[in-house]
Short mmCIF file of C-alpha atoms in Angstrom, two decimals:
data_model
loop_
_atom_site.label_atom_id
_atom_site.label_comp_id
_atom_site.label_asym_id
_atom_site.label_seq_id
_atom_site.Cartn_x
_atom_site.Cartn_y
_atom_site.Cartn_z
CA MET A 1196 21.44 -14.57 -19.89
CA SER A 1197 24.44 -12.15 -19.28
CA PHE A 1198 24.29 -8.83 -19.88
CA THR A 1199 26.65 -6.14 -20.60
CA GLU A 1200 27.30 -2.22 -20.79
CA THR A 1201 30.26 -0.40 -22.10
CA ILE A 1202 30.83 3.42 -20.74
CA GLY A 1203 33.89 4.78 -21.80
CA SER A 1204 36.81 2.40 -21.80
CA ARG A 1205 35.04 0.38 -18.91
CA THR A 1206 32.93 -2.91 -19.85
CA TYR A 1207 30.65 -3.98 -16.83
CA ARG A 1208 29.33 -7.46 -17.05
CA PHE A 1209 26.01 -8.63 -14.97
CA ALA A 1210 25.85 -12.34 -14.71
CA ASP A 1211 21.76 -12.73 -15.06
CA LEU A 1212 18.93 -10.35 -14.66
CA LYS A 1213 18.43 -10.72 -11.08
CA THR A 1214 21.89 -8.94 -11.07
CA LEU A 1215 21.54 -6.61 -13.38
CA MET A 1216 17.87 -5.60 -11.85
CA ALA A 1217 19.55 -5.16 -8.25
CA LYS A 1218 22.59 -2.84 -10.03
CA ALA A 1219 19.96 -0.63 -11.68
CA SER A 1220 18.21 -0.14 -8.56
CA PRO A 1221 18.24 3.75 -7.30
CA GLN A 1222 20.77 3.57 -3.87
CA ARG A 1223 19.31 2.53 -0.97
CA SER A 1224 20.87 0.70 2.36
CA GLY A 1225 19.09 -2.35 2.59
CA ASP A 1226 20.20 -3.35 -1.24
CA GLN A 1227 23.85 -2.39 0.55
CA LEU A 1228 23.23 -4.25 3.64
CA ALA A 1229 22.09 -7.28 1.13
CA GLY A 1230 25.34 -7.17 -1.12
CA VAL A 1231 23.46 -6.69 -4.05
CA ALA A 1232 23.59 -2.80 -4.72
CA ALA A 1233 25.90 -1.19 -7.48
CA ALA A 1234 28.85 -0.34 -6.41
CA SER A 1235 29.11 3.18 -8.26
CA GLU A 1236 27.12 5.63 -9.55
CA GLU A 1237 28.57 4.41 -13.18
CA GLU A 1238 28.16 0.74 -12.25
CA ARG A 1239 24.54 1.96 -11.57
CA VAL A 1240 23.72 3.80 -14.76
CA ALA A 1241 25.65 1.03 -16.87
CA ALA A 1242 23.25 -1.35 -15.37
CA LYS A 1243 19.88 0.82 -16.27
CA MET A 1244 21.35 0.96 -19.59
CA ALA A 1245 21.57 -2.51 -19.99
CA LEU A 1246 18.13 -3.23 -18.42
CA ALA A 1247 16.54 -0.30 -20.77
CA GLN A 1248 17.83 -3.11 -23.46
CA VAL A 1249 16.25 -6.16 -22.19
CA PRO A 1250 12.79 -7.16 -23.76
CA LEU A 1251 9.84 -7.68 -21.57
CA ARG A 1252 9.53 -11.32 -22.77
CA THR A 1253 12.47 -11.59 -21.22
CA PHE A 1254 10.72 -11.98 -17.52
CA LEU A 1255 8.77 -14.61 -18.85
CA ASN A 1256 11.74 -17.02 -19.24
CA GLU A 1257 13.74 -16.20 -17.03
CA ALA A 1258 12.82 -16.50 -13.57
CA LEU A 1259 14.14 -14.54 -10.68
CA ILE A 1260 13.35 -16.49 -7.82
CA PRO A 1261 12.85 -20.63 -9.17
CA TYR A 1262 9.44 -21.65 -10.21
CA GLU A 1263 10.00 -24.91 -8.58
CA SER A 1264 10.55 -23.92 -5.31
CA ASP A 1265 8.79 -20.42 -4.88
CA GLU A 1266 4.28 -19.94 -4.90
CA VAL A 1267 4.75 -16.39 -5.55
CA THR A 1268 6.46 -16.73 -8.63
CA ARG A 1269 3.96 -20.14 -9.91
CA LEU A 1270 1.37 -17.46 -9.18
CA VAL A 1271 2.81 -14.74 -10.87
CA ILE A 1272 3.70 -17.09 -14.01
CA ASP A 1273 0.40 -18.82 -14.27
CA ASP A 1274 -1.54 -15.91 -14.04
CA HIS A 1275 0.17 -14.06 -16.90
CA SER A 1276 -2.80 -13.15 -19.56
CA PRO A 1277 -0.37 -13.62 -22.71
CA GLN A 1278 -3.79 -11.89 -24.18
CA ALA A 1279 -3.19 -8.71 -22.02
CA PHE A 1280 0.37 -8.99 -23.01
CA ALA A 1281 0.31 -8.85 -26.57
CA GLU A 1282 -0.36 -5.10 -27.13
CA ILE A 1283 3.07 -4.55 -25.45
CA SER A 1284 5.08 -7.49 -26.10
CA HIS A 1285 7.48 -6.16 -28.81
CA LEU A 1286 8.24 -3.77 -26.37
CA THR A 1287 11.72 -3.26 -24.37
CA VAL A 1288 11.87 -1.75 -21.09
CA GLY A 1289 12.93 1.41 -22.14
CA ASP A 1290 10.27 1.35 -24.77
CA PHE A 1291 7.95 0.32 -21.95
CA ARG A 1292 8.93 3.38 -19.87
CA ASN A 1293 8.02 5.63 -23.32
CA TRP A 1294 4.77 3.97 -23.54
CA LEU A 1295 3.90 4.45 -20.18
CA LEU A 1296 4.57 8.63 -20.37
CA SER A 1297 3.28 8.99 -23.76
CA THR A 1298 0.09 11.41 -23.82
CA THR A 1299 -1.35 8.56 -25.99
CA THR A 1300 -1.49 5.77 -23.17
CA ASP A 1301 -4.67 6.69 -20.94
CA ALA A 1302 -6.26 5.09 -17.95
CA ASP A 1303 -8.22 2.19 -20.33
CA ALA A 1304 -4.68 1.64 -22.25
CA LEU A 1305 -3.11 0.56 -18.71
CA THR A 1306 -6.09 -1.41 -17.16
CA ARG A 1307 -5.73 -3.54 -20.91
CA ILE A 1308 -2.30 -4.58 -19.94
CA THR A 1309 -3.10 -5.20 -16.57
CA ALA A 1310 -3.18 -8.98 -16.44
CA GLY A 1311 -0.26 -9.17 -18.50
CA LEU A 1312 2.09 -7.46 -16.62
CA THR A 1313 4.41 -9.61 -13.89
CA PRO A 1314 6.00 -7.62 -11.15
CA GLU A 1315 9.20 -8.09 -12.31
CA MET A 1316 8.34 -6.11 -15.41
CA VAL A 1317 6.98 -2.97 -13.71
CA ALA A 1318 9.65 -3.10 -11.18
CA ALA A 1319 12.14 -3.05 -13.82
CA VAL A 1320 10.58 0.29 -15.66
CA SER A 1321 10.30 1.53 -12.42
CA LYS A 1322 14.02 1.54 -11.99
CA LEU A 1323 14.52 3.45 -14.99
CA MET A 1324 11.85 6.47 -14.09
CA ARG A 1325 12.59 9.64 -12.32
CA ASN A 1326 10.26 10.27 -9.79
CA GLN A 1327 8.18 12.92 -11.84
CA ASP A 1328 8.09 9.56 -14.36
CA LEU A 1329 6.68 7.79 -11.40
CA ILE A 1330 3.95 10.58 -10.14
CA LEU A 1331 2.50 11.07 -14.07
CA ALA A 1332 1.91 7.39 -15.00
CA ALA A 1333 0.19 6.81 -11.56
CA ARG A 1334 -2.08 9.20 -11.60
CA LYS A 1335 -2.94 8.35 -14.75
CA ARG A 1336 -4.20 4.90 -13.49
CA PRO A 1337 -6.94 4.63 -10.95
CA VAL A 1338 -8.09 1.59 -9.10
CA ILE A 1339 -11.54 1.56 -7.61
CA THR A 1340 -12.37 -0.25 -5.03
CA ARG A 1341 -15.92 -1.40 -2.90
CA PHE A 1342 -17.10 -2.26 0.72
CA ARG A 1343 -19.64 0.08 2.40
CA ASN A 1344 -18.06 3.05 0.55
CA THR A 1345 -15.74 3.77 -2.44
CA VAL A 1346 -12.13 4.45 -2.56
CA GLY A 1347 -9.60 4.96 -5.88
CA LEU A 1348 -12.04 7.57 -7.64
CA PRO A 1349 -9.86 10.19 -9.45
CA GLY A 1350 -9.80 13.35 -7.77
CA ARG A 1351 -10.44 11.97 -4.13
CA MET A 1352 -8.10 10.30 -1.10
CA SER A 1353 -9.16 8.53 1.24
CA VAL A 1354 -7.50 7.98 5.49
CA ARG A 1355 -7.30 5.08 7.36
CA LEU A 1356 -8.03 6.41 10.92
CA GLN A 1357 -5.51 4.31 13.11
CA PRO A 1358 -6.98 4.69 16.82
CA ASN A 1359 -4.24 2.76 18.31
CA HIS A 1360 -3.65 2.31 22.28
CA PRO A 1361 -0.88 0.90 23.92
CA THR A 1362 -3.11 -1.48 26.52
CA ASP A 1363 -6.08 -2.09 23.71
CA ASP A 1364 -8.08 0.78 26.25
CA VAL A 1365 -11.82 0.94 24.54
CA LYS A 1366 -12.47 4.02 25.95
CA GLY A 1367 -9.23 5.20 24.88
CA ILE A 1368 -9.47 3.59 21.64
CA ALA A 1369 -12.99 5.25 21.45
CA ALA A 1370 -11.82 8.50 22.63
CA SER A 1371 -9.23 8.68 19.46
CA MET A 1372 -11.81 7.24 16.95
CA LEU A 1373 -14.27 9.73 17.55
CA ASP A 1374 -11.36 12.63 16.96
CA GLY A 1375 -10.69 11.51 13.62
CA LEU A 1376 -14.21 11.45 12.69
CA MET A 1377 -14.58 14.62 13.84
CA TYR A 1378 -11.61 16.08 11.43
CA GLY A 1379 -12.95 13.51 8.50
CA CYS A 1380 -10.65 11.10 8.66
CA GLY A 1381 -12.02 7.28 8.55
CA ASP A 1382 -13.28 6.75 5.23
CA ALA A 1383 -10.45 4.07 3.86
CA MET A 1384 -11.40 2.06 7.01
CA ILE A 1385 -11.22 2.66 11.01
CA GLY A 1386 -8.43 0.29 11.97
CA ILE A 1387 -6.49 -1.30 14.76
CA ASN A 1388 -3.28 -2.44 15.60
CA PRO A 1389 -4.05 -4.04 18.46
CA ALA A 1390 -1.27 -4.58 21.29
CA SER A 1391 -2.40 -7.90 22.03
CA ASP A 1392 -3.38 -11.23 20.08
CA ASN A 1393 -5.59 -12.31 22.48
CA LEU A 1394 -8.84 -13.37 20.95
CA ALA A 1395 -10.86 -12.12 23.06
CA ALA A 1396 -9.69 -8.58 23.11
CA ILE A 1397 -9.72 -8.93 19.47
CA THR A 1398 -13.43 -9.57 19.16
CA ARG A 1399 -14.37 -6.61 22.27
CA LEU A 1400 -12.41 -4.25 19.29
CA LEU A 1401 -14.72 -5.50 16.64
CA LEU A 1402 -17.93 -5.13 18.46
CA MET A 1403 -16.59 -1.76 19.20
CA ILE A 1404 -16.68 -0.41 16.15
CA ASP A 1405 -18.99 -2.04 15.02
CA ASP A 1406 -21.63 -1.08 17.49
CA PHE A 1407 -20.46 2.76 16.84
CA ARG A 1408 -20.37 2.13 13.41
CA GLN A 1409 -23.89 1.18 13.66
CA ARG A 1410 -25.79 3.24 16.01
CA TYR A 1411 -24.81 6.30 13.84
CA GLN A 1412 -24.61 4.49 10.45
CA VAL A 1413 -21.25 5.51 9.35
CA PRO A 1414 -20.35 4.17 5.62
CA THR A 1415 -17.14 2.74 6.65
CA GLN A 1416 -15.42 -0.60 7.41
CA SER A 1417 -13.30 -1.70 10.21
CA CYS A 1418 -10.07 -4.28 10.91
CA VAL A 1419 -8.43 -5.15 13.47
CA LEU A 1420 -5.05 -6.14 12.54
CA THR A 1421 -4.50 -9.47 13.80
CA HIS A 1422 -2.80 -12.43 12.15
CA VAL A 1423 -5.48 -13.75 9.46
CA THR A 1424 -5.57 -17.30 11.46
CA ASN A 1425 -7.51 -15.16 14.28
CA THR A 1426 -9.28 -13.22 12.10
CA ILE A 1427 -10.74 -16.63 10.60
CA ALA A 1428 -11.05 -17.70 14.44
CA ALA A 1429 -13.37 -14.24 14.98
CA ILE A 1430 -15.23 -15.09 12.04
CA GLU A 1431 -15.94 -18.77 12.83
CA LYS A 1432 -16.95 -17.13 16.70
CA GLY A 1433 -19.44 -14.86 14.99
CA ALA A 1434 -17.67 -11.27 15.44
CA PRO A 1435 -18.40 -8.46 13.10
CA VAL A 1436 -15.52 -8.87 10.53
CA ASP A 1437 -15.13 -6.19 7.65
CA LEU A 1438 -11.69 -6.31 6.28
CA VAL A 1439 -9.35 -8.99 6.40
CA PHE A 1440 -5.95 -8.24 7.40
CA GLN A 1441 -2.22 -9.63 6.71
CA SER A 1442 1.35 -8.75 6.41
CA ILE A 1443 2.51 -10.34 2.83
CA ALA A 1444 5.76 -10.48 1.56
CA GLY A 1445 7.14 -11.22 -2.11
CA THR A 1446 8.67 -14.66 -1.53
CA GLU A 1447 7.24 -17.94 -0.08
CA LYS A 1448 9.70 -18.17 2.67
CA ALA A 1449 8.99 -14.60 3.56
CA ASN A 1450 5.29 -15.51 4.12
CA ALA A 1451 5.95 -18.58 5.66
CA GLY A 1452 7.69 -16.03 7.81
CA PHE A 1453 4.75 -14.55 8.30
CA GLY A 1454 3.34 -17.92 8.94
CA ILE A 1455 1.20 -17.81 5.47
CA SER A 1456 0.67 -19.69 2.57
CA LEU A 1457 -1.44 -18.27 -0.26
CA ALA A 1458 -4.04 -21.18 0.66
CA LEU A 1459 -4.41 -19.55 3.79
CA LEU A 1460 -4.69 -16.20 2.33
CA GLN A 1461 -7.63 -18.15 0.51
CA GLU A 1462 -9.33 -19.61 3.02
CA ALA A 1463 -9.61 -15.92 4.90
CA TYR A 1464 -10.32 -14.70 1.63
CA GLU A 1465 -13.57 -17.20 1.46
CA ALA A 1466 -14.42 -16.93 5.07
CA GLY A 1467 -14.67 -13.39 4.63
CA LEU A 1468 -16.89 -13.44 1.85
CA SER A 1469 -18.89 -15.63 3.32
CA LEU A 1470 -20.14 -12.76 5.89
CA LYS A 1471 -21.88 -10.88 2.97
CA ARG A 1472 -21.17 -7.60 5.33
CA GLY A 1473 -20.40 -5.35 2.10
CA THR A 1474 -23.23 -2.86 0.90
CA VAL A 1475 -21.39 -1.37 -2.11
CA GLY A 1476 -19.33 -4.17 -2.91
CA ASN A 1477 -17.22 -6.85 -1.77
CA ASN A 1478 -13.63 -6.35 -1.83
CA LEU A 1479 -12.38 -7.17 1.52
CA MET A 1480 -9.07 -7.93 2.24
CA TYR A 1481 -6.21 -5.15 3.26
CA PHE A 1482 -2.76 -6.14 3.04
CA GLU A 1483 0.53 -4.20 4.43
CA THR A 1484 4.11 -4.93 3.09
CA GLY A 1485 7.34 -2.84 2.79
CA GLN A 1486 10.62 -2.84 1.23
CA GLY A 1487 12.94 -5.26 3.16
CA SER A 1488 10.75 -7.44 4.62
CA ALA A 1489 12.12 -10.02 2.58
CA LEU A 1490 15.63 -9.28 3.48
CA SER A 1491 14.95 -9.12 7.35
CA ALA A 1492 13.45 -12.60 6.94
CA ASP A 1493 16.84 -13.69 4.94
CA ALA A 1494 14.26 -14.54 2.41
CA HIS A 1495 15.29 -12.40 -0.74
CA PHE A 1496 17.65 -15.16 -2.67
CA GLY A 1497 19.61 -11.98 -3.76
CA VAL A 1498 16.64 -10.33 -5.38
CA ASP A 1499 16.67 -6.64 -4.96
CA GLN A 1500 14.60 -5.15 -1.95
CA GLN A 1501 12.20 -2.90 -4.34
CA THR A 1502 11.41 -6.21 -6.76
CA CYS A 1503 10.65 -8.20 -4.26
CA GLU A 1504 8.29 -6.05 -2.94
CA VAL A 1505 6.70 -5.34 -6.36
CA ARG A 1506 6.52 -9.27 -6.49
CA ALA A 1507 4.01 -8.82 -2.87
CA TYR A 1508 1.54 -6.90 -5.17
CA ALA A 1509 1.15 -9.97 -6.87
CA VAL A 1510 -0.03 -11.92 -4.18
CA ALA A 1511 -2.38 -9.20 -3.38
CA ARG A 1512 -3.81 -8.56 -6.34
CA LYS A 1513 -4.90 -12.39 -6.44
CA PHE A 1514 -7.58 -11.81 -3.99
CA ASN A 1515 -8.83 -8.66 -4.66
CA PRO A 1516 -8.06 -6.28 -2.15
CA PHE A 1517 -9.93 -3.28 -0.84
CA LEU A 1518 -6.61 -2.01 0.48
CA VAL A 1519 -3.19 -2.45 0.26
CA ASN A 1520 -0.84 -0.23 1.94
CA THR A 1521 2.87 0.13 1.80
CA VAL A 1522 4.45 0.79 5.48
CA VAL A 1523 7.40 2.41 3.59
CA GLY A 1524 9.39 4.15 6.40
CA PHE A 1525 8.30 1.62 9.34
CA ILE A 1526 11.39 -1.55 8.70
CA GLY A 1527 13.67 1.07 9.75
CA PRO A 1528 17.20 2.97 8.27
CA GLU A 1529 18.64 -0.42 7.97
CA TYR A 1530 16.32 -1.04 4.68
CA LEU A 1531 15.46 2.65 3.56
CA TYR A 1532 18.20 5.01 5.48
CA ASP A 1533 17.05 8.73 4.60
CA GLY A 1534 14.26 11.18 3.48
CA LYS A 1535 15.18 10.88 0.45
CA GLN A 1536 15.20 6.93 -0.05
CA ILE A 1537 12.19 6.50 1.51
CA THR A 1538 10.51 9.33 -0.85
CA ARG A 1539 11.79 6.99 -3.21
CA ALA A 1540 10.45 3.94 -2.54
CA GLY A 1541 7.03 5.67 -1.61
CA LEU A 1542 6.85 6.68 -5.28
CA GLU A 1543 7.94 3.32 -6.58
CA ASP A 1544 5.90 1.12 -4.76
CA HIS A 1545 2.62 3.58 -5.29
CA PHE A 1546 3.84 3.28 -8.99
CA CYS A 1547 4.52 -0.69 -9.66
CA GLY A 1548 1.29 -1.20 -7.13
CA LYS A 1549 -1.08 0.49 -9.62
CA LEU A 1550 0.29 -0.69 -12.56
CA LEU A 1551 -0.50 -4.23 -11.19
CA GLY A 1552 -4.17 -2.95 -10.52
CA VAL A 1553 -3.55 -2.64 -7.14
CA PRO A 1554 -5.79 0.10 -4.51
CA MET A 1555 -2.63 1.49 -3.42
CA GLY A 1556 -2.09 3.48 -0.09
CA CYS A 1557 0.68 4.49 1.83
CA ASP A 1558 1.78 4.67 5.66
CA ILE A 1559 4.13 7.87 5.21
CA CYS A 1560 6.02 7.14 7.93
CA TYR A 1561 9.81 6.93 9.60
CA THR A 1562 11.19 5.64 12.87
CA ASN A 1563 12.95 7.97 15.16
CA HIS A 1564 16.12 6.36 14.22
CA ALA A 1565 15.96 6.97 10.41
CA GLU A 1566 17.45 10.20 9.08
CA ALA A 1567 14.64 11.64 8.06
CA ASP A 1568 11.52 13.81 9.38
CA GLN A 1569 8.17 15.42 8.95
CA ASP A 1570 8.91 17.53 6.38
CA ASP A 1571 10.39 14.35 4.44
CA MET A 1572 6.90 13.32 5.45
CA ASP A 1573 5.33 16.80 4.01
CA ASN A 1574 7.19 16.35 0.61
CA LEU A 1575 6.00 12.59 0.52
CA LEU A 1576 2.57 12.97 1.28
CA THR A 1577 2.40 16.37 -1.14
CA LEU A 1578 4.04 14.39 -4.01
CA LEU A 1579 1.92 11.15 -3.58
CA GLY A 1580 -1.13 13.47 -2.95
CA VAL A 1581 -0.43 14.60 -6.75
CA ALA A 1582 0.09 11.16 -7.85
CA GLY A 1583 -3.01 9.85 -6.58
CA ILE A 1584 -2.60 8.20 -3.84
CA ASN A 1585 -5.85 6.04 -2.43
CA PHE A 1586 -5.38 6.65 0.86
CA ILE A 1587 -3.06 7.31 3.75
CA MET A 1588 -2.96 7.05 7.50
CA GLY A 1589 -4.79 9.46 9.96
CA ILE A 1590 -3.35 9.66 13.27
CA PRO A 1591 -3.57 11.20 16.42
CA GLY A 1592 -0.89 13.88 16.34
CA ALA A 1593 1.03 11.43 13.92
CA ASP A 1594 2.63 9.95 17.13
CA ASP A 1595 1.31 6.23 17.09
CA VAL A 1596 1.51 5.58 21.08
CA MET A 1597 1.55 1.83 20.62
CA LEU A 1598 3.58 1.64 17.67
CA ASN A 1599 6.33 4.24 18.41
CA TYR A 1600 6.53 5.52 14.96
CA GLN A 1601 5.85 8.80 13.34
CA SER A 1602 3.17 8.89 10.24
CA THR A 1603 0.76 11.41 8.94
CA SER A 1604 -2.31 13.33 11.21
CA PHE A 1605 -5.59 14.08 10.84
CA HIS A 1606 -4.26 17.58 9.99
CA ASP A 1607 -2.11 16.39 7.80
CA ALA A 1608 -5.38 15.02 5.61
CA LEU A 1609 -6.62 18.29 5.62
CA TYR A 1610 -3.88 20.15 4.20
CA VAL A 1611 -3.48 17.96 1.49
CA ARG A 1612 -7.24 17.81 0.67
CA ASP A 1613 -7.10 21.83 0.64
CA VAL A 1614 -3.57 22.46 -1.89
CA LEU A 1615 -4.80 19.61 -3.83
CA GLY A 1616 -8.34 19.73 -4.14
CA LEU A 1617 -8.71 16.31 -2.71
CA ARG A 1618 -12.74 14.70 -2.19
CA ARG A 1619 -13.43 12.08 -0.01
CA ALA A 1620 -15.42 8.79 -0.51
CA PRO A 1621 -18.21 10.04 -1.60
CA GLU A 1622 -20.00 7.53 0.67
CA PHE A 1623 -18.42 8.99 3.50
CA GLU A 1624 -18.77 12.72 2.17
CA GLU A 1625 -22.42 12.59 2.50
CA TRP A 1626 -22.38 11.61 5.68
CA LEU A 1627 -20.12 13.58 7.10
CA GLU A 1628 -22.48 16.45 5.43
CA SER A 1629 -25.60 14.91 7.06
CA MET A 1630 -23.72 14.88 10.89
CA GLN A 1631 -23.05 18.37 10.09
CA ILE A 1632 -19.17 17.53 10.72
CA THR A 1633 -18.57 18.84 7.29
CA ASP A 1634 -20.09 21.40 4.73
CA SER A 1635 -21.13 20.60 0.95
CA ARG A 1636 -17.73 21.63 0.12
CA GLY A 1637 -16.26 19.35 2.34
CA ALA A 1638 -14.57 22.03 4.64
CA LEU A 1639 -14.95 21.07 8.44
CA LEU A 1640 -17.71 22.81 10.53
CA SER A 1641 -17.45 24.75 13.75
CA ALA A 1642 -16.67 22.73 16.88
CA SER A 1643 -20.18 23.85 18.20
CA THR A 1644 -21.92 22.63 14.85
CA GLN A 1645 -20.22 19.29 15.85
CA GLN A 1646 -21.23 19.46 19.38
CA PRO A 1647 -24.61 17.24 19.19
CA LEU A 1648 -22.82 14.48 17.62
CA LEU A 1649 -20.07 14.53 20.06
CA GLU A 1650 -22.00 14.93 22.96
CA GLY A 1651 -23.95 11.90 22.05
CA ALA A 1652 -20.56 9.82 21.33
CA ARG A 1653 -19.27 10.74 24.68
CA ASP A 1654 -22.35 9.30 26.47
CA TRP A 1655 -22.01 6.27 24.32
CA MET A 1656 -18.50 5.70 25.39
CA GLY A 1657 -19.39 6.20 29.11
CA ILE A 1658 -17.05 9.71 29.26
CA ALA A 1659 -18.17 12.28 31.32
#
């Protein structure tokens, strides 16, 4: 199906739905690199106007990547609920935007339609929305998950404590972990990106975190971000695995580049469930994504990078994840050139994930060769806090010494909690108060009050 739109005396033609979606996307370097972006702002506006008139039903009849050759497309189509879709099935993309922004559309309405939405529908409507629209609609749609604590409740925001170390030194990781806990971070999870995929090293890190968690009865969850096959092997050897991690993308070919398939993710999900380690729930998968991942693997099939990204959320949704993290600026300026593009992508990802019922967090980050700085990250952090982000990252000094990129710090979490009145996960909040790290309002207590835990933890780490 082709599409046309006339502006003044000029008529723009778009060969198919895939082309129309790409041309309607806000400007970003990845789509320009792929050769799918609009050639001018006028063409972009024409594409948006044409896209607004497309019935939502069209996305059920015209697959951007063929059903026969892509298991993600098959997942999207086979899992689609006509019953959930019925409430909005008469709408165009433009009408859907208006419906989302209506004051009568609330969390219950958005929850009712979740199973009726495809990622392509959600990506399409996001392309018609201003930043404030993305914030407003996402804020209406909380997604709540549980393992040892509860993440995603309205008025709350959690932090993934990321105590990475360039040589996986256990004491160095433990010191950073303790530092983060003293700042009240870690309720989303304590998650380590290992420098090595050696199974023995991974197991050693899992044992260290679990020993600390049990010793101090911390109501949180741990994760070592290794390939899912390593995590399955660790489970088989009896390691204390809480959350099961994997990077995912929005096409079968891109996922194959990660060494995964839907069947392998199902195996990992079932292995995690078999351990029965959750106490308040059993959401246990942790996925990371990022705009540009499919393009970087030459696995995008001419689909714009944001639509590919949203298709990854359909993969995530299949496995009832505890957390999904868009690592928004990590892939680099080839895909998101500057602070403006990173900000827009972060808001898009959060909105689209939430609309699909996915518990979205964001690694608000950039690489040192991008046209971005920490002020851009402050802006995105504030916007996502307003939008109801489930979690952000907590990294010592905002500078990851192992992955060599810039993210958000323990202090940044304190800032956004303070200005927006955001609380931590309730179970973790109670623990912090019981350990005299925070008061009943969630404010940090003085270092002298925290000293007993600090001294005990130093003894545990063997640090003088």
